[in-house]
């Protein structure tokens, strides 16, 4: 056989990647579509057995070549030449899609063999299992990996194609206001439930407000009187505020200590999943969740309105099978509910802008309760849309669930029975697997057993493994035939319900009654046969089992007893015993006999009473007086069975006696002793691992008489609990409080570290783009010096220095701060702000409101920088932050609201600074830089900008302008996205960042400069295209893919251009032309009316200008008077300075005269003192 060949064909498209392998096709076999993974190894063995004769006759006929690609999985005959597959030359044995490969299996015993199960997904269609053999067994994992990778790529492409072809109607998002939740008594509710919940929210909010006011007054009086007591301080730290009635109610014993109680509840909530089903736990509202759980334990109706002062806005997302409630503020999933958990949806009757739904939640003790969540929308139309979307989502999910349920196996399916059998014998030794198969064959009827026995004996298997393979093969064929006529349980229920409805309640259907009678008779027969086989087997195999030990009998007996019982045995309830151990161990009285239905003939009346015992009852269980010996006793099956039955009777009698007598407690029961020896073995205790080497011999060695027995515990006798003193309790309290405080501090520090680490990762993720102008170290130092200037927001910096620094480059990691610095310098330069300034509403307050522009914003989130890692995740941190900025601006500027293109501008700002700073810079660009004019609904300014760009092309590049006009290509076809997105929608982020650098420095005229420079630099290439489609395609697609050199050249050209005067002239020209065009279409009367209106408007403007002029003249006069006063003060100060100078000179002259005087001792001493005075 040829060696395995592995060739990869490297092509451009990922879907064309193909590999081919030279293999041997062992054989194939059609199997049922419900074949599972445990059954597959037996099918592979059957295929190998069937293919043995043909492979021995002519092995060359099975030599094939397997072609694997994301497009297809194809198998053809191997001609011995490695060439590309040609459908005209090569013949194909089979061809499937890679996603049709349902299962792959690699034989560990013979690594050169592997198999694949091909399944097309249809229920009734048969699957096919192919078995291959490779010459080099080390290549088999590589082949399997290639097939899996091809299937993965094909499924991803198919999923993307489905998404692109048909938009998912159930992946819809809505912005809502979360009002609160209320626990309800039933899963269904009246239509007026939403209105009642809103009234309860209002009542609770008013009550809390009154309580808060009274509490604040109490605190003020307490502070005036000397503060709170120690107990009040503890209560204020560890306990939530409750009413007096709730304070009087008893608290659960396990949480009697306030500090431990709050910590326990918090721990219980933290042990849940990351996406908690509780809104309170998602936002870490410890007090709210604590009140909820405590009131639920009392069985009270809990009303939890949300905090009005907080941000309650949520994104209500409806998926294909669940709903999400995502908080844009915390960037987390606050609520996640599947459709199965939601039982009721309704809209408010009086409050039509509210809606809600009831869902099931679980409490801490395992019980379930129902909670109604209430939400508010902007208007009634949005509520109607949400309710319609929910209805459609529920309908589609129900249809999909029904189709999925049809593919599943029920408990009565024959193929499910085969699956359980193969799963049970998987990995067993052939002899043990044979025993399990024989046990399974007893469940068949006589005719099926005879048929199977005859087919197996015809083939005469050589060993147990071959016999097992033959049995599984026959059973598979038998069960596949049965599966064709099988009726699933849910189908039978539906049929019985439909037949019951047709026939009425008087005459029930006979088919279910007949089936029930058959099940009853079969259960009785199997139970009787099991007990008879146990008794007969014990008497027949007495001698043989005495020599080999009683392990196998005990295990088979326990499995038989457990299989015939309806309830699990005590051994199964309390914990699994070590395998292959004798039934009798130390203190194991009634391990098997304690099963209430293990002896149903002698104790039929006590069956219901002893059917199940709670685990908590085993702690107070009364052990029998006589302890069994520690040494295992080898007994015969009959003796063992009689012993079990007698133990069971004695146990039942003791239980009956124990019901009338008081229960005697003891420190450790026999079950606890076994558990302590197994769980925490000590020197004085037996460890089960010590006897692992004897497990194959059938029984355990006897315990050494020198080893002590652990009667009380692993650490010796347990001391009796004594009542602690007041001092000890106080010390425990102090220790618990200190540990709690330390734990809270550690948690806060961990949260801070985690937050700083996440911020650093987000910052790196945001700045993941290539910079076109690398910033030198000297330029970086210049920027750092300007940014670190104290009081920089009030200090003007030389504009020439700023222009030079921006032209040399801006460091990427300082770009956000530099933009804020440029905005501060603009405000210092323009002291008087523009007329149209927005309201000074805080950003956090804007986020608490609902916006009517939510649909347009949510749609554009996925279209904004879809390839950037920070914005690529759907409703991730990047998209949610971007949503907050756009929503806040739409509320701040209702005239503009939201316009396409704003998302790219906000996205660029968000990549370089925090969310709130990005909002401030967006407001600066829109109002101070005047960009908001082009986003108005009428788009008049955008039309003016398009005219200005055309005039610039006409003046600077006449040939290019004529070429575009010849093909009727206006600037709106290619330049509108440039102006609306600041080149961010089509150009690389590094180039866009440089455009924003100049935008903050020079204003909106930068956009004209960049557009003119781009078109001028690519003029020769544009002139080569001769039709409209190719020209527009070049400008939109090819031109944005600039090289770094071309980008840097464009930026340098922009710094050298000055077109401010031309832009003003073109704007006036546009207005004049527009007026002429309007005048030409009007008659005389209309022209007169227009002129009168214009005259009135001009008069009004004249009056406004006169008022402004008067105000300005008044300011000028005030300033002139101030200047005169300052000048007079300056003159007076100059005169004072001259007088002081003259006085100083006179004093110096006096000093010199005193110096010249005769040197008497008194004079010298006086001179020295004068010099000292001058020095001071």
Tab-separated table of C-alpha atoms in Angstrom, residues 112 134 162 165 195 200 214 319-320 375 431 441 455 457 486 494 551 556 651 683 696 759 768 802 838 852 878 1063 1083:
chain	number	residue	atom	x	y	z
A	112	UNK	CA	-4.513	3.141	11.635
A	134	UNK	CA	-4.177	4.767	6.654
A	162	UNK	CA	-28.088	32.875	6.239
A	165	UNK	CA	-29.721	36.685	3.173
A	195	UNK	CA	-51.275	49.003	36.483
A	200	UNK	CA	-47.527	49.626	44.348
A	214	UNK	CA	-37.837	60.497	59.550
A	319	UNK	CA	-33.222	36.715	21.020
A	320	UNK	CA	-34.288	33.463	19.426
A	375	UNK	CA	-40.764	48.350	32.169
A	431	UNK	CA	-15.886	-11.409	29.683
A	441	UNK	CA	-30.837	-10.646	26.618
A	455	UNK	CA	-27.643	-16.264	14.177
A	457	UNK	CA	-24.114	-19.871	16.526
A	486	UNK	CA	-42.004	2.754	17.394
A	494	UNK	CA	-51.037	13.360	22.001
A	551	UNK	CA	-17.766	-10.258	45.531
A	556	UNK	CA	-24.904	-8.925	41.015
A	651	UNK	CA	-34.238	-3.145	61.204
A	683	UNK	CA	-3.336	6.821	61.415
A	696	UNK	CA	-9.030	-8.604	42.500
A	759	UNK	CA	-8.839	49.916	31.849
A	768	UNK	CA	-5.124	49.222	17.999
A	802	UNK	CA	0.989	74.368	18.718
A	838	UNK	CA	-26.815	73.723	24.501
A	852	UNK	CA	-36.896	58.482	20.643
A	878	UNK	CA	-17.528	49.530	23.040
A	1063	UNK	CA	-15.005	79.220	1.251
A	1083	UNK	CA	-44.431	86.659	-10.306
